[in-house]
XYZ file of C-alpha atoms in Angstrom:
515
model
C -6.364 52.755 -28.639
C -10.021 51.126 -27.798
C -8.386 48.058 -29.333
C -5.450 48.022 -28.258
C -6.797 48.513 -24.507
C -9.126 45.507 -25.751
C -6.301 43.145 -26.723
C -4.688 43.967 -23.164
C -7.726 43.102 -21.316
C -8.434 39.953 -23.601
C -4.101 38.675 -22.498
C -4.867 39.999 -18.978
C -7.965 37.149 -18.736
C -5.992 34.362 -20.614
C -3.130 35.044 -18.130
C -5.054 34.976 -15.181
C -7.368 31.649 -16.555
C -4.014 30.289 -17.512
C -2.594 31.140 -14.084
C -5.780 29.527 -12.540
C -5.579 26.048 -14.164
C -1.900 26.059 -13.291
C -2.339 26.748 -9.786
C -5.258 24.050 -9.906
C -3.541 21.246 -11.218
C -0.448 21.843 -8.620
C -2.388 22.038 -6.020
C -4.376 18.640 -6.927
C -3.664 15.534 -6.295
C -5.666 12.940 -8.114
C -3.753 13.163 -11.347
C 0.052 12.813 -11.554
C 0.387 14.221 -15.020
C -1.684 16.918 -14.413
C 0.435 18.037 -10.856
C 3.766 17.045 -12.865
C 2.726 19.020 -16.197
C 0.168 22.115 -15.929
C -1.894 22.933 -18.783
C 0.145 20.482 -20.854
C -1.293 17.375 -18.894
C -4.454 18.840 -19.870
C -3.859 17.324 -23.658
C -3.896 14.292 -22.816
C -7.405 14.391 -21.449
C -9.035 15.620 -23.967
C -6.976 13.181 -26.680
C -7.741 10.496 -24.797
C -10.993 11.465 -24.129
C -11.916 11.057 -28.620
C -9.419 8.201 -28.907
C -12.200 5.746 -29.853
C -13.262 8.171 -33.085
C -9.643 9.104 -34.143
C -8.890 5.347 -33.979
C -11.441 4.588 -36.582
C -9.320 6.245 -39.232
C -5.941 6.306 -37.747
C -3.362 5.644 -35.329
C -3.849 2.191 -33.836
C -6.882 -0.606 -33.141
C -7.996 -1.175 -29.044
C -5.901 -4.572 -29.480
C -3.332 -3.492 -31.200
C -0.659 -1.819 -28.767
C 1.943 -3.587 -26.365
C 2.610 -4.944 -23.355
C -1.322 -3.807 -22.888
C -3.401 -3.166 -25.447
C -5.612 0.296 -25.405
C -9.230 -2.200 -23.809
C -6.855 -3.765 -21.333
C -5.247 -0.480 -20.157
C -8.671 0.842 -19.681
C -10.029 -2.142 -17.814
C -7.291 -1.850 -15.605
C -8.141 2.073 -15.216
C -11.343 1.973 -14.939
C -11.543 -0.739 -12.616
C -8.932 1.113 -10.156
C -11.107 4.322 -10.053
C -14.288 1.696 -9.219
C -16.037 3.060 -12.631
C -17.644 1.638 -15.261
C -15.703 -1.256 -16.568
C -17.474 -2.465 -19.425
C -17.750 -2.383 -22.866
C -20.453 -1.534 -25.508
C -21.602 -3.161 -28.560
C -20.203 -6.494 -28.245
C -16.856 -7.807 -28.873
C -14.629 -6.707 -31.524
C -12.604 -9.393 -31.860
C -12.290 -11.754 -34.510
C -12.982 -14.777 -32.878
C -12.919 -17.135 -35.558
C -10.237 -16.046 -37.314
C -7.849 -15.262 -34.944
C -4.988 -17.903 -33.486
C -4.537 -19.217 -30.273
C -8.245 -17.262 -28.815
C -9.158 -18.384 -25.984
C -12.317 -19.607 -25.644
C -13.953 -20.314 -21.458
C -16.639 -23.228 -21.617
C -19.833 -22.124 -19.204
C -21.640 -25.085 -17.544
C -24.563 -25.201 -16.640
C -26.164 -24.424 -14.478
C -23.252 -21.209 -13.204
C -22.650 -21.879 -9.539
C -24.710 -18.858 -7.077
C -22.982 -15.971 -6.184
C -21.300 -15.726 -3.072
C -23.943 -14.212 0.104
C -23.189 -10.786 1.632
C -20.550 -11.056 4.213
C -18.800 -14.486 2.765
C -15.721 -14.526 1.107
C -16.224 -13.256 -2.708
C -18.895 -10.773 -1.810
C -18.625 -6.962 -2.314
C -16.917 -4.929 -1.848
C -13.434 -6.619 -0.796
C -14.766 -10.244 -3.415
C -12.072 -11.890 -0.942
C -11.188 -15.025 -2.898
C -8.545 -17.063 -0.619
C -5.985 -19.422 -2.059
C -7.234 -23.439 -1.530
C -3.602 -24.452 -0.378
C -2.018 -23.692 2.431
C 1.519 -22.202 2.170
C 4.179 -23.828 3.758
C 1.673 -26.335 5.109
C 3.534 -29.554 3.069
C 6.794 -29.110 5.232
C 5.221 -28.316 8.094
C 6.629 -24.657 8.583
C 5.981 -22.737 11.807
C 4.412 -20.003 10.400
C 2.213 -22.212 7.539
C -0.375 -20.193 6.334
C -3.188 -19.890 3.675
C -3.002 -16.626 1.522
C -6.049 -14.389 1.788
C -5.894 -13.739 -1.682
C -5.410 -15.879 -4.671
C -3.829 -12.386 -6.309
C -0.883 -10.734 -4.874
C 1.024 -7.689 -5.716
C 4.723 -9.016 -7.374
C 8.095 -8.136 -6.189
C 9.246 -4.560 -7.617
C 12.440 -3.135 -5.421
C 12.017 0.533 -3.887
C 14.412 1.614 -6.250
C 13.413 0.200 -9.552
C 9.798 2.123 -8.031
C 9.472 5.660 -6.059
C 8.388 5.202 -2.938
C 5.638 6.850 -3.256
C 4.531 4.441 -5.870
C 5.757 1.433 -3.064
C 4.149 3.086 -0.446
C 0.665 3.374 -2.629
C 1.091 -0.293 -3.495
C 1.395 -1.690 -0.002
C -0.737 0.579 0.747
C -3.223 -1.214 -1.596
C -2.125 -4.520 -0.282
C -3.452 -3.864 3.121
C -6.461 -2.670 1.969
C -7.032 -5.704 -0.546
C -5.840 -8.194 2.121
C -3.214 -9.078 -0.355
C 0.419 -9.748 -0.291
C 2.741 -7.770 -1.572
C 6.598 -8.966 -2.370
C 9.431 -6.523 -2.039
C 11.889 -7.240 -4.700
C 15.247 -7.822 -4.582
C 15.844 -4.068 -3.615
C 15.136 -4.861 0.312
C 12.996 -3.827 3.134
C 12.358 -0.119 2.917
C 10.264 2.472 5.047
C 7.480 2.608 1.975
C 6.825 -1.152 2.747
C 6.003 -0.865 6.458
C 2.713 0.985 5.824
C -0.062 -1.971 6.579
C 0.598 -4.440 3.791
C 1.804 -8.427 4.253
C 4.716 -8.653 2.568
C 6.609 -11.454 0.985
C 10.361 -10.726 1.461
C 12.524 -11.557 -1.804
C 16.045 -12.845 -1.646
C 17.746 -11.815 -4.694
C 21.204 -12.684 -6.170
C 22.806 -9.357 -4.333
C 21.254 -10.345 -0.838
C 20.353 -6.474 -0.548
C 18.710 -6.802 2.848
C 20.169 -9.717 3.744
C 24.188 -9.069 3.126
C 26.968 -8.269 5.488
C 30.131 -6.063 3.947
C 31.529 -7.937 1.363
C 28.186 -8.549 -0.139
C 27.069 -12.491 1.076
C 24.225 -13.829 2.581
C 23.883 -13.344 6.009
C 21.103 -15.173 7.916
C 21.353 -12.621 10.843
C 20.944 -9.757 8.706
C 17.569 -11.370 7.268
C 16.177 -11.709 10.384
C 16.692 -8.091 11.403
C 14.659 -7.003 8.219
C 12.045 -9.066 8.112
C 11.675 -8.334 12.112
C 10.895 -5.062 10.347
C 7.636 -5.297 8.797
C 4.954 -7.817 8.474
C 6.713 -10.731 6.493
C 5.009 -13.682 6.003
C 6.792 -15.758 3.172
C 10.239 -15.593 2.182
C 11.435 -15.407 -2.046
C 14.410 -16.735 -3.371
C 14.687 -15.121 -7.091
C 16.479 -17.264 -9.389
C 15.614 -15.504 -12.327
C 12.877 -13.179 -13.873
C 11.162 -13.321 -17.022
C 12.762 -10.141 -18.606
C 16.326 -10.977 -18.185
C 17.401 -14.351 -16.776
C 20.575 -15.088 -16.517
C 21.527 -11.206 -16.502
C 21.151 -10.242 -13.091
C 20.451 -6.405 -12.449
C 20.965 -3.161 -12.082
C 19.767 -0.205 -11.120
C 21.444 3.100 -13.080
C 23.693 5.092 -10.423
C 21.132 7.596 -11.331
C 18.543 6.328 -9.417
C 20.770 5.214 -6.137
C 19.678 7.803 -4.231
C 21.054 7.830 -0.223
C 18.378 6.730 1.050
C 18.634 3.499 -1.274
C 22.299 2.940 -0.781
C 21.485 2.779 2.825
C 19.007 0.092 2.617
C 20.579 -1.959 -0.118
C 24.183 -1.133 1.513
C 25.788 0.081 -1.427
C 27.702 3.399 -2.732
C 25.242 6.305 -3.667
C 25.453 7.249 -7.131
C 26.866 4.098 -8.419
C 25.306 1.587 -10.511
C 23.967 -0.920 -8.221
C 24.563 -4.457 -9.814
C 22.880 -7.681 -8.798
C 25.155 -10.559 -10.085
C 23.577 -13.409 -12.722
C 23.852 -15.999 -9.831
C 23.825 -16.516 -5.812
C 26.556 -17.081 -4.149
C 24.960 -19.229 -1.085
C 24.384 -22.235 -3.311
C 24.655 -22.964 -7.136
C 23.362 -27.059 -7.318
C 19.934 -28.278 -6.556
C 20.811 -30.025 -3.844
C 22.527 -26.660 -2.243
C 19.896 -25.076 -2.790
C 17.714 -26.894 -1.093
C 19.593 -27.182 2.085
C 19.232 -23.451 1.776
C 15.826 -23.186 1.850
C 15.524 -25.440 5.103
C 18.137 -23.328 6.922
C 16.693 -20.440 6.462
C 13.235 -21.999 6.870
C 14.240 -23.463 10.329
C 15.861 -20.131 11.246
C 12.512 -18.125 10.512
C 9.748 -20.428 10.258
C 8.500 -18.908 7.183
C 7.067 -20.965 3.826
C 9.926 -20.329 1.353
C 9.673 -19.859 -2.387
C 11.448 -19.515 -5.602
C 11.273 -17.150 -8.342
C 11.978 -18.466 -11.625
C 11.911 -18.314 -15.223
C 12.033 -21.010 -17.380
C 14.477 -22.199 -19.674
C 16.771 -25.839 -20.083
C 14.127 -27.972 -18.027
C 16.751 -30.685 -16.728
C 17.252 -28.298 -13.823
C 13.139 -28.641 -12.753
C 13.246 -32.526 -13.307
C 16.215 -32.883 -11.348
C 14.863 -29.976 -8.169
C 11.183 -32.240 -8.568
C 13.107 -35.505 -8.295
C 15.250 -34.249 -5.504
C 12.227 -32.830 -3.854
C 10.031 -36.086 -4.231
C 13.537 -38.524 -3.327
C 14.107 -36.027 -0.084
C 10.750 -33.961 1.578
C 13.218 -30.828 1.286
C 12.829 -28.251 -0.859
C 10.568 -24.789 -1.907
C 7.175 -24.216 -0.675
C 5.969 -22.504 -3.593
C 7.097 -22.070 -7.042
C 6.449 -19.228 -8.878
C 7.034 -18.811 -12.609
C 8.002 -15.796 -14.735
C 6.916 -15.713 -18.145
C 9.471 -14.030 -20.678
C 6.838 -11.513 -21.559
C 7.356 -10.125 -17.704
C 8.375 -6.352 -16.899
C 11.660 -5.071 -15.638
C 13.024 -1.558 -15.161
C 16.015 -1.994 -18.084
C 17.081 -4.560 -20.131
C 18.937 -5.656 -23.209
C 15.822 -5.983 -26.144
C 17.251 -9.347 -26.779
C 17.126 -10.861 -23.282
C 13.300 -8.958 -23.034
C 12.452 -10.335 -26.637
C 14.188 -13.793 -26.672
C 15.333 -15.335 -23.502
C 13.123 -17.372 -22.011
C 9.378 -19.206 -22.550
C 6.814 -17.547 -22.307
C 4.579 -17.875 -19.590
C 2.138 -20.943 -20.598
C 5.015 -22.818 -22.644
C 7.322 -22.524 -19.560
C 4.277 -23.132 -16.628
C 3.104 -26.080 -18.492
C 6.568 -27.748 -18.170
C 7.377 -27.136 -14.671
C 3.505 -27.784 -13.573
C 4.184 -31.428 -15.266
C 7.888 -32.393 -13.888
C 5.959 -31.779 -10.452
C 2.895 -33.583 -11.292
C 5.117 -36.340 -13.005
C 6.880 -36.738 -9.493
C 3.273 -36.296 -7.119
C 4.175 -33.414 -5.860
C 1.776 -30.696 -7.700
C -0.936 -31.413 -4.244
C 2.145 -30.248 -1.984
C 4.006 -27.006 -4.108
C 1.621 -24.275 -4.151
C 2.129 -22.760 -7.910
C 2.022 -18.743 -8.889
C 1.839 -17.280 -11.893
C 3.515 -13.865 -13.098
C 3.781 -12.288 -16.199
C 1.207 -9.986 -17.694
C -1.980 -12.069 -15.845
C -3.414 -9.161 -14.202
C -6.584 -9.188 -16.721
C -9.401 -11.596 -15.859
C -8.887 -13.736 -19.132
C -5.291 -14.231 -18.667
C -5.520 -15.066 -15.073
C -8.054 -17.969 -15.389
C -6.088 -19.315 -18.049
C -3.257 -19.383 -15.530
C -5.456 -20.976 -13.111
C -6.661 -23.714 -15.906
C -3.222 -24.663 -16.411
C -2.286 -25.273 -12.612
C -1.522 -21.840 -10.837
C -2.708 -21.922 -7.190
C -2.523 -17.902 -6.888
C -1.073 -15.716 -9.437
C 1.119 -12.210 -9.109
C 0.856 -8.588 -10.716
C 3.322 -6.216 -11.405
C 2.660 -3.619 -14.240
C -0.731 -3.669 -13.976
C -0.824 -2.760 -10.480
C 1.513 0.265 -11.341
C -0.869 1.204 -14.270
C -3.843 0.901 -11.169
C -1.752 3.702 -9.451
C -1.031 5.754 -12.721
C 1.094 4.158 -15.376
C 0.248 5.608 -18.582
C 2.896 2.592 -20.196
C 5.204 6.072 -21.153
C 7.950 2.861 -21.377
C 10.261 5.485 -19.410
C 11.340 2.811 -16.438
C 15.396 2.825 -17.456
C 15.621 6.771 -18.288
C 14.269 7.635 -14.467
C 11.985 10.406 -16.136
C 8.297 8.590 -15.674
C 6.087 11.238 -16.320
C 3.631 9.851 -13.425
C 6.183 9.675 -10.865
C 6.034 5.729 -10.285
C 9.332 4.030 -11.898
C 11.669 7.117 -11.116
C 13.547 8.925 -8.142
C 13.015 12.286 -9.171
C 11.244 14.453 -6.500
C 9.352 16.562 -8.713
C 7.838 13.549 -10.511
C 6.599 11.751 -7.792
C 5.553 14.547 -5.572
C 2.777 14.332 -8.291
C 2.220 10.474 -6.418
C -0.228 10.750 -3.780
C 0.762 7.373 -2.137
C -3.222 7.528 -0.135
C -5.079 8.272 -3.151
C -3.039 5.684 -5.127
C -3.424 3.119 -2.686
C -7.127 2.884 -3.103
C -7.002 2.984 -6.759
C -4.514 -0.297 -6.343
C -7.132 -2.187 -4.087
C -9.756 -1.414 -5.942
C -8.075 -2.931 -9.002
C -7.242 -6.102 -7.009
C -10.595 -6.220 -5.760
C -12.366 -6.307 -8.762
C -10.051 -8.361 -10.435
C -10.807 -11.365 -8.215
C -14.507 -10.606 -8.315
C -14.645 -11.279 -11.973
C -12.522 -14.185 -11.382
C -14.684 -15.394 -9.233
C -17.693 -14.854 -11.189
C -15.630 -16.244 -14.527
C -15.571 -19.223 -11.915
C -18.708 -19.191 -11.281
C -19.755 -18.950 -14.614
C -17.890 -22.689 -15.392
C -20.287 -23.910 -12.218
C -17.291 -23.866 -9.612
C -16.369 -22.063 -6.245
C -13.457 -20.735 -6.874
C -11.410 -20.032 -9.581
C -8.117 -22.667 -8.746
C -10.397 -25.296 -9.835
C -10.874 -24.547 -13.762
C -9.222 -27.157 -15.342
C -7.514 -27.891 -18.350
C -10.492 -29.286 -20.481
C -12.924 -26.181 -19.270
C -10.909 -24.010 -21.523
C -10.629 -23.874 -25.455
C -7.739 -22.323 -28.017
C -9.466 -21.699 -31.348
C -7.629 -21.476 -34.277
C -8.203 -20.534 -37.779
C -10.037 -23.261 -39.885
C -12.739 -23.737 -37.288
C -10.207 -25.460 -35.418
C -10.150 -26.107 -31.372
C -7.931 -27.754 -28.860
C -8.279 -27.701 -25.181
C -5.466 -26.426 -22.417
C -5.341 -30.186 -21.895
C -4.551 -31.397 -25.509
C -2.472 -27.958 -26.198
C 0.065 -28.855 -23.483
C -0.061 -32.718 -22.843
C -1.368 -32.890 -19.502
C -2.553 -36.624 -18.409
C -5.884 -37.127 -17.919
C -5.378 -37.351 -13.855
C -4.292 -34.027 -13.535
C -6.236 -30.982 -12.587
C -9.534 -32.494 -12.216
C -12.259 -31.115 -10.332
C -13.208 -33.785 -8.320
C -16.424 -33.249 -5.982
C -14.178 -33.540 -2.930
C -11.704 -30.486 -4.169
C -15.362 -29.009 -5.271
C -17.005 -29.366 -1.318
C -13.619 -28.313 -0.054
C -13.237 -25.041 -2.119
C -17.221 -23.956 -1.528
C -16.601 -24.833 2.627
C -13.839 -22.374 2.594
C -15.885 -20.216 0.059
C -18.808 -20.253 3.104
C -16.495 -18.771 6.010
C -18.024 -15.268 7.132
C -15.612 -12.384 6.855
C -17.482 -10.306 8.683
């Protein structure tokens, strides 16, 4: 009896400790897993928590997962929740026996960190873009970006809005931009946050009822919200040529409403527009809708036959007309869903396809007028500068701003089950979201990503981080062999050089007190 009455009292305690964490991790709000999975969530913790030692004998190396590798995810994490983001020991990479590692040549002596209260300094490390969008053509509402890295276009839809709402959010407290997607204008982007509006091959925003651009319609929207650049997406790394579509699953009312579209249904964005389909319609395009709005106008891109960029950089150079910005997707970019062979094999890479635009411009003398962004996986210090070395002006991130507001890279986007609530419609799994908490995590991420940019900057003996060039940065190889960005892709000698004008220019603008 004594033990049996024991036993009793021993369940009675686990129930009620049980019962305790449960009612804990509902109740907070910091963790998504833990507020989506009691207890369970838990596991993951503690797993994570001796990854380092269990890796030594199993499972995989810190380099050795993908899209992000175990260090990068944890840079990324670390770095949104303002902790500790280095790393002890020393590197563990093999530099001299690895291919295509990069290699970032300091100068000396480094160039002084920026003053409190100028742009750069903690806590915000405000780094704004050298160029001024939209300034070229002479737009109406021209202006220079605040930040050389902006938040890329993921649709509510594709995202929960929680997870939108925490991301622009983040953009207004980062001073960033943040671009909608194709999905529209919806009530999670009107929290503080610039936005960049994208026009996408379904118009969703932009439409009237049988589904074609309407210029009217785009002006309503963008009257909406805070919209200071307009996007016209050709393509995207992931799946060009495919279109999209978001599973019926995950049309919810509210996002039939906005896109104008049947709840329920698969929502499909055709492979092409139907306002233009020729470079010269396209462009002619652009300066309707730019002389209806006012606003710099870009395109979205990735890169494939390149007749179609030496013809659009000819036609550009022969007629003033055209895009304000370009920005390229590299094939290694996110989506939601997509066929593995249009995510694994259609379309260059990022550098391969950058390198080839950046020249037809430069070839024509236009790279000083088309402000260039980068997107696709360049939301880690390293990556970024090498985007900057090879001509970006300002670059864009997408999924590692969502793992800055919980991500865990579950690879769940298509099935809407994300376990952390931010690529899924399911109200359970977001409620686990907090959209305030999140939103700090995001700027925080953004924030210290340009500050090491800058100081990586610094560290070659510039200002800012848009003048790297080509011949600052190195790609060893095996054999004690090493090539710069220059020599990899071909770029003349003119191009991309730090000249001291550019140099005085970038540390004036470097010298203007935010406070």
């Amino acid at each position: 009896m004594a033990r049996a009455r024991t036993l009793r009292r021993l369940g009675a305690g686990v129930t009620a400790a049980v019962g305790g964490v449960v009612a804990y991790d509902v109740m907070q709000r910091r963790h998504a897993i833990l507020h989506n999975f009691p207890v369970l969530g838990h596991f993951r913790y503690m797993l994570e928590s001796v990854g380092p030692e269990l890796r030594q004998y199993i499972v995989t190396g810190n380099d050795e997962e993908r899209p992000f590798s175990r260090d990068q995810r944890a840079w990324v994490y670390m770095s949104s929740k303002a902790k500790r983001n280095t790393f002890g020991f020393g590197s563990d990479n093999d530099m001299e026996r690895v291919d295509d590692y990069l290699v970032i040549k300091h100068a000396m002596p480094p160039w002084p960190a920026p003053e409190p209260g100028r742009p750069g300094s903690p806590p915000l490390h405000l780094v704004p873009a050298l160029k001024v969008l939209g300034g070229a053509h002479g737009r109406r509402h021209a202006f220079r970006p605040a930040s050389v890295v902006n938040i890329s276009g993921m649709s509510f839809g594709a995202l929960s809005g929680a997870a939108v709402e925490a991301l622009n959010r983040g953009a207004a407290a980062a001073a960033c931009l943040q671009t909608t997607g194709e999905g529209g204008l919806a009530p999670a982007h009107c929290h503080g946050g610039e936005l960049v509006f994208q026009i996408g091959t379904g118009y969703f925003g932009c439409r009237d009822a049988e589904g074609r651009f309407d210029l009217d319609a785009l002006q309503a929207s963008i009257a909406q919200a805070p919209v200071r650049a307009l996007e016209i997406k050709l393509s995207q790394g992931a799946k060009p040529g495919l279109g999209g579509m978001l599973p019926g699953r995950k049309v919810t009312p509210e996002i039939a409403a906005i896109r104008g579209v049947q709840p329920g249904v698969d929502c499909v964005s055709p492979p092409r527009h139907s306002a233009f389909s020729t470079v010269p319609e396209l462009c002619e395009f652009i300066e309707l809708v730019a002389a209806a709005t006012g606003l710099p106008i870009g395109i979205k891109s990735a890169v494939g036959v390149q007749a179609f960029w030496d013809e659009l950089a000819a036609h550009m150079a022969r007629t003033g007309t055209g895009p304000d910005y370009v920005c390229i997707d590299g094939g290694e970019g996110g989506t939601g869903a997509a066929p593995l062979a249009f995510s694994d094999h259609v379309a260059l890479p990022f550098k391969l396809g950058f390198s080839r635009v950046y020249a037809a411009f430069a070839h024509n003398g236009l790279a000083d007028d088309i402000v260039f962004i980068g997107s696709g996986r360049l939301g880690l210090p390293d990556a970024a500068l090498f985007a900057f070395g090879m001509g970006c002006d300002m670059v864009n991130v997408g999924r590692e701003a969502m793992l800055s507001i919980g991500c865990i890279q579950s690879q769940r986007c298509h099935t809407d089950r994300c376990p952390t609530g931010v690529a899924t419609q399911n109200r359970w799994l977001t409620r686990g979201l907090d959209p305030t908490l999140k939103a700090e995590r995001c700027a925080n991420y953004v924030r210290i990503l340009r500050g090491e940019l800058l100081a990586l900057a610094g560290t070659c003996g510039l200002p800012h981080p848009a003048l790297i060039g080509p011949d600052q940065l190195e790609i060893l190889s095996t054999g004690f062999r090493a090539r710069t960005i220059r020599e990899v892709f071909g770029y003349d000698e003119t191009w991309l050089q730090a000249d001291p004008a550019r140099v005085d220019a970038a540390a004036a603008l470097m010298q203007i007190a935010t406070d």
